[in-house]
PDB file of C-alpha atoms in Angstrom:
ATOM      1  CA  UNK A  76       0.000   0.000   0.000  1.00  0.00           C
ATOM      2  CA  UNK A  77       1.321   3.396  -0.887  1.00  0.00           C
ATOM      3  CA  UNK A  78       0.020   6.896  -1.467  1.00  0.00           C
ATOM      4  CA  UNK A  79       1.236   6.777  -5.065  1.00  0.00           C
ATOM      5  CA  UNK A  80      -0.336   3.462  -6.100  1.00  0.00           C
ATOM      6  CA  UNK A  81      -3.079   2.865  -3.540  1.00  0.00           C
ATOM      7  CA  UNK A  82      -4.232  -0.550  -2.356  1.00  0.00           C
ATOM      8  CA  UNK A  83      -4.753  -2.209  -5.717  1.00  0.00           C
ATOM      9  CA  UNK A  84      -3.384  -5.675  -6.557  1.00  0.00           C
ATOM     10  CA  UNK A  85      -1.223  -5.378  -9.670  1.00  0.00           C
ATOM     11  CA  UNK A  86      -0.719  -9.049 -10.498  1.00  0.00           C
ATOM     12  CA  UNK A  87      -2.257 -12.441  -9.788  1.00  0.00           C
ATOM     13  CA  UNK A  88      -0.257 -15.455  -8.685  1.00  0.00           C
ATOM     14  CA  UNK A  89      -1.355 -18.733 -10.176  1.00  0.00           C
ATOM     15  CA  UNK A  90      -0.464 -22.145  -8.848  1.00  0.00           C
ATOM     16  CA  UNK A  91       1.686 -23.277  -5.974  1.00  0.00           C
ATOM     17  CA  UNK A  92       5.409 -23.622  -5.674  1.00  0.00           C
ATOM     18  CA  UNK A  93       6.175 -27.334  -5.576  1.00  0.00           C
ATOM     19  CA  UNK A  94       9.369 -29.172  -6.397  1.00  0.00           C
ATOM     20  CA  UNK A  95      10.957 -26.443  -8.440  1.00  0.00           C
ATOM     21  CA  UNK A  96       7.833 -25.162 -10.166  1.00  0.00           C
ATOM     22  CA  UNK A  97       7.744 -21.418 -10.246  1.00  0.00           C
ATOM     23  CA  UNK A  98       4.726 -19.236  -9.695  1.00  0.00           C
ATOM     24  CA  UNK A  99       3.372 -17.822 -12.912  1.00  0.00           C
ATOM     25  CA  UNK A 100       2.039 -14.296 -12.862  1.00  0.00           C
ATOM     26  CA  UNK A 101      -0.572 -12.944 -15.232  1.00  0.00           C
ATOM     27  CA  UNK A 102       0.428  -9.595 -16.593  1.00  0.00           C
ATOM     28  CA  UNK A 103      -2.742  -7.539 -16.260  1.00  0.00           C
ATOM     29  CA  UNK A 104      -1.078  -4.109 -16.160  1.00  0.00           C
ATOM     30  CA  UNK A 105       0.787  -1.989 -18.658  1.00  0.00           C
ATOM     31  CA  UNK A 106       4.551  -1.677 -18.811  1.00  0.00           C
ATOM     32  CA  UNK A 107       4.243   1.920 -17.565  1.00  0.00           C
ATOM     33  CA  UNK A 108       2.271   0.780 -14.513  1.00  0.00           C
ATOM     34  CA  UNK A 109       4.839  -1.946 -13.811  1.00  0.00           C
ATOM     35  CA  UNK A 110       7.566   0.704 -13.924  1.00  0.00           C
ATOM     36  CA  UNK A 111       5.585   2.856 -11.476  1.00  0.00           C
ATOM     37  CA  UNK A 112       5.252  -0.137  -9.151  1.00  0.00           C
ATOM     38  CA  UNK A 113       8.998  -0.786  -9.378  1.00  0.00           C
ATOM     39  CA  UNK A 114       9.769   2.878  -8.684  1.00  0.00           C
ATOM     40  CA  UNK A 115       7.396   2.945  -5.710  1.00  0.00           C
ATOM     41  CA  UNK A 116       8.887  -0.246  -4.266  1.00  0.00           C
ATOM     42  CA  UNK A 117      12.370   1.255  -4.658  1.00  0.00           C
ATOM     43  CA  UNK A 118      11.210   4.486  -2.976  1.00  0.00           C
ATOM     44  CA  UNK A 119       9.712   2.583  -0.030  1.00  0.00           C
ATOM     45  CA  UNK A 120      12.831   0.442   0.406  1.00  0.00           C
ATOM     46  CA  UNK A 121      15.144   3.465   0.216  1.00  0.00           C
ATOM     47  CA  UNK A 122      13.020   5.442   2.692  1.00  0.00           C
ATOM     48  CA  UNK A 123      12.898   2.590   5.191  1.00  0.00           C
ATOM     49  CA  UNK A 124      16.625   1.920   4.787  1.00  0.00           C
ATOM     50  CA  UNK A 125      17.379   5.576   5.579  1.00  0.00           C
ATOM     51  CA  UNK A 126      15.067   5.438   8.600  1.00  0.00           C
ATOM     52  CA  UNK A 127      16.651   2.232   9.917  1.00  0.00           C
ATOM     53  CA  UNK A 128      20.147   3.632   9.411  1.00  0.00           C
ATOM     54  CA  UNK A 129      19.219   6.881  11.201  1.00  0.00           C
ATOM     55  CA  UNK A 130      17.741   4.958  14.140  1.00  0.00           C
ATOM     56  CA  UNK A 131      20.904   2.893  14.466  1.00  0.00           C
ATOM     57  CA  UNK A 132      23.169   5.942  14.142  1.00  0.00           C
ATOM     58  CA  UNK A 133      21.099   7.971  16.629  1.00  0.00           C
ATOM     59  CA  UNK A 134      21.211   5.084  19.112  1.00  0.00           C
ATOM     60  CA  UNK A 135      24.724   3.875  18.383  1.00  0.00           C
ATOM     61  CA  UNK A 136      25.706   4.019  22.055  1.00  0.00           C
ATOM     62  CA  UNK A 137      22.850   1.653  22.927  1.00  0.00           C
ATOM     63  CA  UNK A 138      23.646  -0.681  20.036  1.00  0.00           C
ATOM     64  CA  UNK A 139      27.285  -0.857  21.143  1.00  0.00           C
ATOM     65  CA  UNK A 140      26.282  -1.372  24.795  1.00  0.00           C
ATOM     66  CA  UNK A 141      23.962  -4.211  23.750  1.00  0.00           C
ATOM     67  CA  UNK A 142      26.705  -5.785  21.631  1.00  0.00           C
ATOM     68  CA  UNK A 143      29.224  -5.525  24.490  1.00  0.00           C
ATOM     69  CA  UNK A 144      26.759  -7.054  26.959  1.00  0.00           C
ATOM     70  CA  UNK A 145      25.993  -9.889  24.541  1.00  0.00           C
ATOM     71  CA  UNK A 146      29.703 -10.606  24.094  1.00  0.00           C
ATOM     72  CA  UNK A 147      30.162 -10.734  27.863  1.00  0.00           C
ATOM     73  CA  UNK A 148      26.944 -12.487  28.899  1.00  0.00           C
ATOM     74  CA  UNK A 149      25.956 -14.323  25.669  1.00  0.00           C
ATOM     75  CA  UNK A 150      22.245 -13.840  26.408  1.00  0.00           C
ATOM     76  CA  UNK A 151      20.211 -10.947  27.763  1.00  0.00           C
ATOM     77  CA  UNK A 152      16.812 -10.993  29.399  1.00  0.00           C
ATOM     78  CA  UNK A 153      14.202  -8.249  29.079  1.00  0.00           C
ATOM     79  CA  UNK A 154      15.294  -6.574  32.333  1.00  0.00           C
ATOM     80  CA  UNK A 155      18.922  -6.386  31.191  1.00  0.00           C
ATOM     81  CA  UNK A 156      17.897  -4.934  27.830  1.00  0.00           C
ATOM     82  CA  UNK A 157      15.714  -2.367  29.610  1.00  0.00           C
ATOM     83  CA  UNK A 158      18.696  -1.393  31.787  1.00  0.00           C
ATOM     84  CA  UNK A 159      20.924  -0.884  28.744  1.00  0.00           C
ATOM     85  CA  UNK A 160      18.255   1.102  26.885  1.00  0.00           C
ATOM     86  CA  UNK A 161      17.893   3.333  29.974  1.00  0.00           C
ATOM     87  CA  UNK A 162      21.646   4.009  29.901  1.00  0.00           C
ATOM     88  CA  UNK A 163      22.392   1.869  32.967  1.00  0.00           C
ATOM     89  CA  UNK A 164      24.714  -1.126  33.158  1.00  0.00           C
ATOM     90  CA  UNK A 165      22.806  -4.408  32.846  1.00  0.00           C
ATOM     91  CA  UNK A 166      21.950  -6.130  36.116  1.00  0.00           C
ATOM     92  CA  UNK A 167      23.589  -9.489  36.758  1.00  0.00           C
ATOM     93  CA  UNK A 168      22.010 -12.423  34.955  1.00  0.00           C
ATOM     94  CA  UNK A 169      19.448 -14.499  36.810  1.00  0.00           C
ATOM     95  CA  UNK A 170      20.772 -17.830  38.026  1.00  0.00           C
ATOM     96  CA  UNK A 171      20.574 -20.609  35.450  1.00  0.00           C
ATOM     97  CA  UNK A 172      18.558 -22.799  37.852  1.00  0.00           C
ATOM     98  CA  UNK A 173      15.759 -20.243  38.051  1.00  0.00           C
ATOM     99  CA  UNK A 174      15.857 -19.664  34.291  1.00  0.00           C
ATOM    100  CA  UNK A 175      15.663 -23.393  33.543  1.00  0.00           C
ATOM    101  CA  UNK A 176      12.669 -23.888  35.807  1.00  0.00           C
ATOM    102  CA  UNK A 177      10.843 -20.842  34.444  1.00  0.00           C
ATOM    103  CA  UNK A 178      11.282 -21.857  30.806  1.00  0.00           C
ATOM    104  CA  UNK A 179      10.624 -25.514  31.391  1.00  0.00           C
ATOM    105  CA  UNK A 180      13.366 -26.419  28.949  1.00  0.00           C
ATOM    106  CA  UNK A 181      15.828 -27.607  31.551  1.00  0.00           C
ATOM    107  CA  UNK A 182      18.686 -25.930  29.715  1.00  0.00           C
ATOM    108  CA  UNK A 183      21.966 -27.602  28.810  1.00  0.00           C
ATOM    109  CA  UNK A 184      22.079 -29.742  31.959  1.00  0.00           C
ATOM    110  CA  UNK A 185      18.826 -31.447  31.014  1.00  0.00           C
ATOM    111  CA  UNK A 186      20.002 -32.205  27.486  1.00  0.00           C
ATOM    112  CA  UNK A 187      23.345 -33.534  28.765  1.00  0.00           C
ATOM    113  CA  UNK A 188      21.644 -35.847  31.255  1.00  0.00           C
ATOM    114  CA  UNK A 189      19.252 -37.014  28.546  1.00  0.00           C
ATOM    115  CA  UNK A 190      22.184 -37.799  26.254  1.00  0.00           C
ATOM    116  CA  UNK A 191      23.970 -39.624  29.053  1.00  0.00           C
ATOM    117  CA  UNK A 192      20.879 -41.735  29.747  1.00  0.00           C
ATOM    118  CA  UNK A 193      20.577 -42.686  26.084  1.00  0.00           C
ATOM    119  CA  UNK A 194      24.241 -43.620  25.670  1.00  0.00           C
ATOM    120  CA  UNK A 195      25.220 -47.265  26.286  1.00  0.00           C
ATOM    121  CA  UNK A 196      27.408 -47.969  29.287  1.00  0.00           C
ATOM    122  CA  UNK A 197      31.104 -48.276  28.545  1.00  0.00           C
ATOM    123  CA  UNK A 198      32.703 -51.559  29.346  1.00  0.00           C
TER     124      UNK A 198
END
């Protein structure tokens, strides 16, 4: 959807992609309209790229703080991210025992014990 082209569908897909078959598209618009669509898509992509780049540049300190924290801690929870976004150092990570029980996944210890149980005894 764009202000320039509106909410119209400019092509119809026919068929499904299956084992290498490509989708065929009926050409129900003129070459000039296709060029307008291409130009509008390019404009939208360029505008959003500039916006994303500006957001990253304007918040570079936060991006770098997040990257540093990820290098040190490997994972961040929502509270740690909130700390970094507020300009504070991230709080210490929660203990892995409490994280494992809250997620129900059991973490690495659970997968290691499961692998050990499945492995035949040496001897």
